[in-house]
Amino acid sequence: MFGSAFGGPGPLLLLLLALGIDALFGDWLDRLLPDPAGLARRFCNAADARLNRAERGASAQVFRGALVVLALLLVAVAAGLAVEWVGSIGRGWMLELLALLCGLRGRAAWTRVRAVRRALESGGVVPGQEAIQSLTRRHVYGLDEHGIARAAVEAAARAFDRKLVAPVFAYALLGVPGLFVWTAMDGADAALGSPGVRHGRFGSTAATLDDALNALPARLAGLLLAIAAPFIGTAKAGAAFRTLRSDARKHPSLNMGWPIAAMAGALGLALGGPHRDGGVVITESWIGDGRARVTPADIGRALALSAVAALLLVGLVALLLWGVAGI
């Protein structure tokens, strides 16, 4: 795993290198490299506009949505296999490293959450609403400062899972095809996975497959966030583990409750909860028994916690590399 048969670095060493590059230069690379999840989201949006018709029956909507996901997965697997084939030739490992950098978006997501804090501190609610809009499915113009800050803390937990832990897990398990399958489903879920009349049937396959692929990474993300707590000032690991046990399953998503519960417990916050979508109140359970009046400073604490958890993830990959090399 230190080196391939062709002289290039092995997969786990490539993964460590990619994690380091993403941590240092992820903001810059985010503007240069194509985002596979973003490409998948645009493909699904186009397919949704063309194929998803309300007048069709429930079975037809489910079938058409499943075909869209199948086509997306075939492209992802084919692209991943092509990258690995090129990677086995000479210096083709550089292409595999590039594929990893396209799939890992931890630093870029972290920076977007930080931008919410800065917007709240410098401009107040309206700039905060604009900054959080792309990071949450909530109706942002019904959120006050505390609601925006809660959504940002949740976004930090969600991004740590979906943009860092899950792609690392997929690549370590199944290589570049696994990485591309995960990023494809991340984009498909963003486009089609939201509950509601339009996507309830057409997006059911995307949502179900996304839940299946993220089941283990989400729990690993929650565990890493809880273990990271003692390194962040007033954060508490014990409270994080208690909230994981009591509240992780309260979230509407099968998986997102794990990193969000760990974040809430560690920081002494209450996340989730009821919110308005236009004139309708959406009832969701509170996760955590701490403060619901989350502040911009709490966003900073959440970002620090996710950064330490990311370091733990790097250590886990290094430990795996050391273990494999010693076999």
Coordinates of C-alpha atoms in Angstrom, one line a residue:
M1 CA 0.0 0.0 0.0
F2 CA 3.0 2.3 0.2
G3 CA 3.7 1.8 -3.5
S4 CA 2.0 0.2 -6.5
A5 CA 3.6 -2.4 -8.7
F6 CA 4.4 0.3 -11.2
G7 CA 6.3 2.5 -8.8
G8 CA 3.7 5.0 -7.8
P9 CA 2.2 5.4 -4.3
G10 CA -0.4 3.0 -3.2
P11 CA -4.1 3.9 -2.6
L12 CA -3.8 4.6 1.1
L13 CA -0.7 6.8 0.7
L14 CA -2.5 8.6 -2.1
L15 CA -5.5 9.1 0.2
L16 CA -3.2 10.6 2.9
L17 CA -1.6 12.9 0.3
A18 CA -5.0 14.0 -1.0
L19 CA -6.3 14.7 2.5
G20 CA -3.3 16.9 3.2
I21 CA -3.7 18.8 -0.1
D22 CA -7.4 19.3 0.5
A23 CA -6.7 20.6 4.0
L24 CA -4.2 23.1 2.7
F25 CA -5.5 24.1 -0.7
G26 CA -9.1 22.9 -0.8
D27 CA -10.5 26.4 -1.2
W28 CA -8.4 27.1 -4.2
L29 CA -8.9 23.6 -5.8
D30 CA -12.7 23.9 -5.3
R31 CA -12.7 26.7 -7.9
L32 CA -10.5 24.8 -10.4
L33 CA -11.5 21.2 -10.2
P34 CA -14.9 19.8 -11.3
D35 CA -17.1 18.6 -8.5
P36 CA -18.5 15.1 -9.3
A37 CA -21.4 15.7 -6.9
G38 CA -22.3 18.9 -8.6
L39 CA -22.2 17.3 -12.0
A40 CA -24.5 14.5 -10.7
R41 CA -26.8 17.1 -9.2
R42 CA -27.1 18.9 -12.5
F43 CA -27.7 15.7 -14.4
C44 CA -30.5 14.7 -12.0
N45 CA -32.1 18.2 -12.1
A46 CA -32.2 17.9 -15.9
A47 CA -33.6 14.4 -15.8
D48 CA -36.1 15.6 -13.2
A49 CA -37.4 18.4 -15.4
R50 CA -37.7 16.1 -18.4
L51 CA -39.0 12.8 -16.9
N52 CA -40.8 13.6 -13.7
R53 CA -44.4 14.2 -14.6
A54 CA -47.1 14.5 -11.9
E55 CA -49.7 13.0 -14.1
R56 CA -47.9 9.7 -14.3
G57 CA -48.7 6.9 -11.8
A58 CA -46.7 6.2 -8.7
S59 CA -45.0 3.1 -10.2
A60 CA -44.0 5.0 -13.3
Q61 CA -42.5 7.8 -11.2
V62 CA -40.5 5.3 -9.1
F63 CA -39.3 3.4 -12.2
R64 CA -38.2 6.5 -14.0
G65 CA -36.3 7.8 -11.0
A66 CA -34.6 4.4 -10.6
L67 CA -33.5 4.5 -14.2
V68 CA -31.9 8.0 -13.7
V69 CA -30.0 6.6 -10.7
L70 CA -28.9 3.5 -12.6
A71 CA -27.6 5.6 -15.5
L72 CA -25.7 7.8 -13.0
L73 CA -24.2 4.8 -11.2
L74 CA -23.1 3.2 -14.5
V75 CA -21.3 6.4 -15.5
A76 CA -19.7 6.7 -12.1
V77 CA -18.4 3.1 -12.1
A78 CA -17.1 3.3 -15.7
A79 CA -15.3 6.6 -14.9
G80 CA -13.8 5.2 -11.8
L81 CA -12.6 2.0 -13.5
A82 CA -11.1 4.1 -16.3
V83 CA -9.2 6.3 -13.8
E84 CA -7.8 3.2 -12.0
W85 CA -6.8 1.6 -15.4
V86 CA -4.9 4.8 -16.3
G87 CA -3.5 4.9 -12.8
S88 CA -1.9 1.5 -13.3
I89 CA 0.3 2.8 -16.2
G90 CA 3.5 4.7 -15.5
R91 CA 2.7 8.0 -13.7
G92 CA -1.0 7.6 -14.1
W93 CA -1.3 7.6 -10.3
M94 CA -1.4 11.4 -10.7
L95 CA -4.8 11.0 -12.3
E96 CA -6.0 9.0 -9.4
L97 CA -4.8 11.7 -7.0
L98 CA -6.7 14.2 -9.1
A99 CA -9.8 12.1 -8.8
L100 CA -9.4 12.0 -5.1
L101 CA -9.1 15.8 -4.9
C102 CA -12.2 16.2 -7.0
G103 CA -14.2 13.9 -4.6
L104 CA -12.8 15.3 -1.3
R105 CA -14.5 18.7 -0.5
G106 CA -13.9 18.9 3.2
R107 CA -12.0 22.2 3.2
A108 CA -14.4 23.9 0.8
A109 CA -17.5 22.9 2.8
W110 CA -15.7 24.0 6.0
T111 CA -15.0 27.4 4.5
R112 CA -18.7 27.9 3.4
V113 CA -19.8 27.3 6.9
R114 CA -17.2 29.8 8.2
A115 CA -18.6 32.3 5.7
V116 CA -22.0 32.1 7.5
R117 CA -20.4 33.0 10.8
R118 CA -18.6 36.0 9.2
A119 CA -21.8 37.1 7.5
L120 CA -23.7 37.1 10.8
E121 CA -21.0 38.9 12.6
S122 CA -20.4 41.6 10.0
G123 CA -23.9 42.1 8.5
G124 CA -26.5 40.4 10.7
V125 CA -29.5 38.3 9.6
V126 CA -29.9 39.2 5.9
P127 CA -26.3 38.4 4.9
G128 CA -26.5 35.3 7.1
Q129 CA -29.6 34.1 5.4
E130 CA -27.9 34.5 2.0
A131 CA -24.8 32.7 3.2
I132 CA -26.7 29.7 4.7
Q133 CA -29.0 29.3 1.7
S134 CA -27.0 26.7 -0.1
L135 CA -26.2 24.7 3.1
T136 CA -29.6 23.9 4.3
R137 CA -33.0 22.7 3.0
R138 CA -34.8 25.0 5.4
H139 CA -36.7 28.1 4.3
V140 CA -33.9 30.5 5.2
Y141 CA -35.9 33.7 5.1
G142 CA -37.9 32.4 8.1
L143 CA -34.7 32.0 10.2
D144 CA -33.6 34.5 12.8
E145 CA -29.9 34.8 13.9
H146 CA -30.1 31.8 16.2
G147 CA -31.9 29.7 13.5
I148 CA -29.2 30.6 11.0
A149 CA -26.5 29.7 13.5
R150 CA -28.2 26.4 14.3
A151 CA -28.4 25.6 10.6
A152 CA -24.7 26.4 10.2
V153 CA -23.7 24.1 13.0
E154 CA -25.8 21.4 11.5
A155 CA -24.2 22.0 8.2
A156 CA -20.7 21.7 9.7
A157 CA -21.6 18.3 11.1
R158 CA -23.3 17.2 7.8
A159 CA -20.4 18.4 5.7
F160 CA -17.9 16.5 7.9
D161 CA -19.7 13.3 7.1
R162 CA -20.7 13.8 3.5
K163 CA -17.8 15.7 2.1
L164 CA -15.0 14.0 4.1
V165 CA -15.7 10.9 6.0
A166 CA -18.0 9.3 3.4
P167 CA -15.7 9.8 0.4
V168 CA -12.7 8.6 2.4
F169 CA -14.6 5.5 3.5
A170 CA -15.8 4.8 -0.1
Y171 CA -12.4 5.2 -1.6
A172 CA -10.6 3.1 1.1
L173 CA -13.2 0.3 0.6
L174 CA -13.8 0.3 -3.2
G175 CA -11.2 2.6 -4.8
V176 CA -12.0 5.3 -7.3
P177 CA -15.2 3.5 -8.5
G178 CA -16.5 3.6 -4.9
L179 CA -15.5 7.3 -4.5
F180 CA -17.3 8.2 -7.7
V181 CA -20.4 6.2 -6.8
W182 CA -20.6 8.0 -3.4
T183 CA -20.1 11.5 -5.0
A184 CA -22.8 10.6 -7.6
M185 CA -25.3 9.6 -4.9
D186 CA -24.4 12.7 -2.9
G187 CA -25.4 14.8 -5.8
A188 CA -28.5 12.7 -6.6
D189 CA -29.7 13.0 -3.1
A190 CA -29.2 16.7 -3.1
A191 CA -31.3 17.0 -6.3
L192 CA -33.9 14.3 -5.7
G193 CA -33.8 13.2 -2.1
S194 CA -35.8 15.8 -0.4
P195 CA -39.2 14.7 0.9
G196 CA -42.3 16.1 -0.7
V197 CA -44.9 15.7 -3.4
R198 CA -42.5 16.1 -6.3
H199 CA -39.7 13.9 -5.3
G200 CA -41.4 11.5 -2.9
R201 CA -41.6 8.8 -5.6
F202 CA -39.3 9.9 -8.3
G203 CA -36.4 10.5 -5.8
S204 CA -37.1 7.4 -3.6
T205 CA -34.4 5.3 -5.2
A206 CA -31.8 8.1 -4.8
A207 CA -32.8 8.7 -1.2
T208 CA -32.8 5.0 -0.3
L209 CA -29.4 4.3 -1.9
D210 CA -27.9 7.4 -0.3
D211 CA -29.1 6.2 3.1
A212 CA -27.6 2.7 2.5
L213 CA -24.2 4.1 1.3
N214 CA -23.9 6.6 4.2
A215 CA -25.0 4.3 7.0
L216 CA -21.5 3.4 8.3
P217 CA -19.8 6.7 7.4
A218 CA -22.4 8.7 9.3
R219 CA -21.9 6.7 12.4
L220 CA -18.1 6.9 12.0
A221 CA -18.4 10.7 11.7
G222 CA -20.5 10.9 14.9
L223 CA -17.9 8.8 16.7
L224 CA -15.0 10.9 15.5
L225 CA -16.8 14.2 16.5
A226 CA -17.4 12.8 20.0
I227 CA -13.8 11.6 20.4
A228 CA -12.6 15.0 19.2
A229 CA -14.6 16.9 21.9
P230 CA -11.9 16.9 24.7
F231 CA -9.6 18.9 22.5
I232 CA -12.1 21.8 22.1
G233 CA -12.2 24.0 25.2
T234 CA -15.6 23.5 26.8
A235 CA -16.8 20.7 24.5
K236 CA -17.6 17.4 26.3
A237 CA -17.1 13.9 25.0
G238 CA -19.4 12.3 27.6
A239 CA -22.3 14.6 26.6
A240 CA -21.6 13.8 23.0
F241 CA -21.8 10.1 23.5
R242 CA -25.0 10.4 25.6
T243 CA -26.7 12.5 23.0
L244 CA -25.6 10.0 20.3
R245 CA -27.3 7.3 22.3
S246 CA -30.5 9.2 23.1
D247 CA -31.1 11.5 20.1
A248 CA -29.3 10.3 17.0
R249 CA -32.4 8.5 15.7
K250 CA -34.7 11.5 16.2
H251 CA -33.5 13.2 13.1
P252 CA -35.8 12.9 10.0
S253 CA -32.8 11.4 8.1
L254 CA -31.7 7.9 8.9
N255 CA -28.1 8.9 9.0
M256 CA -27.7 12.7 9.6
G257 CA -28.8 12.4 13.2
W258 CA -25.4 10.8 14.1
P259 CA -23.0 13.6 13.3
I260 CA -25.6 16.2 14.3
A261 CA -26.2 14.6 17.7
A262 CA -22.5 14.3 18.4
M263 CA -22.0 17.9 17.5
A264 CA -25.0 19.0 19.7
G265 CA -24.0 17.0 22.7
A266 CA -20.3 18.0 22.5
L267 CA -21.1 21.7 22.3
G268 CA -24.0 21.7 24.7
L269 CA -26.5 22.8 22.1
A270 CA -30.0 21.9 21.0
L271 CA -30.1 21.5 17.2
G272 CA -32.9 20.7 14.8
G273 CA -36.3 21.6 16.2
P274 CA -39.4 23.2 14.6
H275 CA -38.9 25.7 11.8
R276 CA -41.1 27.6 9.4
D277 CA -41.4 26.9 5.7
G278 CA -43.3 29.9 4.4
G279 CA -46.4 30.0 6.6
V280 CA -46.2 26.4 7.7
V281 CA -44.5 25.2 10.8
I282 CA -42.4 22.0 10.2
T283 CA -42.3 20.0 13.4
E284 CA -38.9 18.3 14.0
S285 CA -37.5 16.9 17.2
W286 CA -34.8 18.7 19.1
I287 CA -31.5 17.0 19.1
G288 CA -29.5 17.6 22.3
D289 CA -30.7 19.2 25.5
G290 CA -28.5 22.3 25.6
R291 CA -29.0 25.9 24.3
A292 CA -31.2 26.4 21.3
R293 CA -30.1 30.1 21.1
V294 CA -27.0 29.2 19.0
T295 CA -24.6 32.1 18.3
P296 CA -21.9 32.8 15.7
A297 CA -19.3 31.9 18.3
D298 CA -20.9 28.4 18.4
I299 CA -20.3 28.1 14.7
G300 CA -16.6 28.7 15.3
R301 CA -16.7 26.0 18.0
A302 CA -18.4 23.6 15.6
L303 CA -15.8 24.3 12.9
A304 CA -12.9 23.7 15.4
L305 CA -14.5 20.4 16.4
S306 CA -14.9 19.2 12.8
A307 CA -11.3 20.3 12.1
V308 CA -10.0 18.1 15.0
A309 CA -12.2 15.3 14.0
A310 CA -10.7 15.6 10.5
L311 CA -7.2 15.2 12.0
L312 CA -8.5 12.1 13.8
L313 CA -9.7 10.8 10.4
V314 CA -6.2 11.4 8.9
G315 CA -4.7 9.5 11.9
L316 CA -7.1 6.6 11.3
V317 CA -6.1 6.4 7.6
A318 CA -2.4 6.5 8.6
L319 CA -3.0 3.8 11.2
L320 CA -4.7 1.7 8.5
L321 CA -1.7 2.3 6.2
W322 CA 0.7 1.3 8.9
G323 CA -1.3 -1.8 9.7
V324 CA -1.6 -2.9 6.0
A325 CA 2.1 -2.3 5.4
G326 CA 3.0 -4.4 8.4
I327 CA 1.1 -7.5 7.2

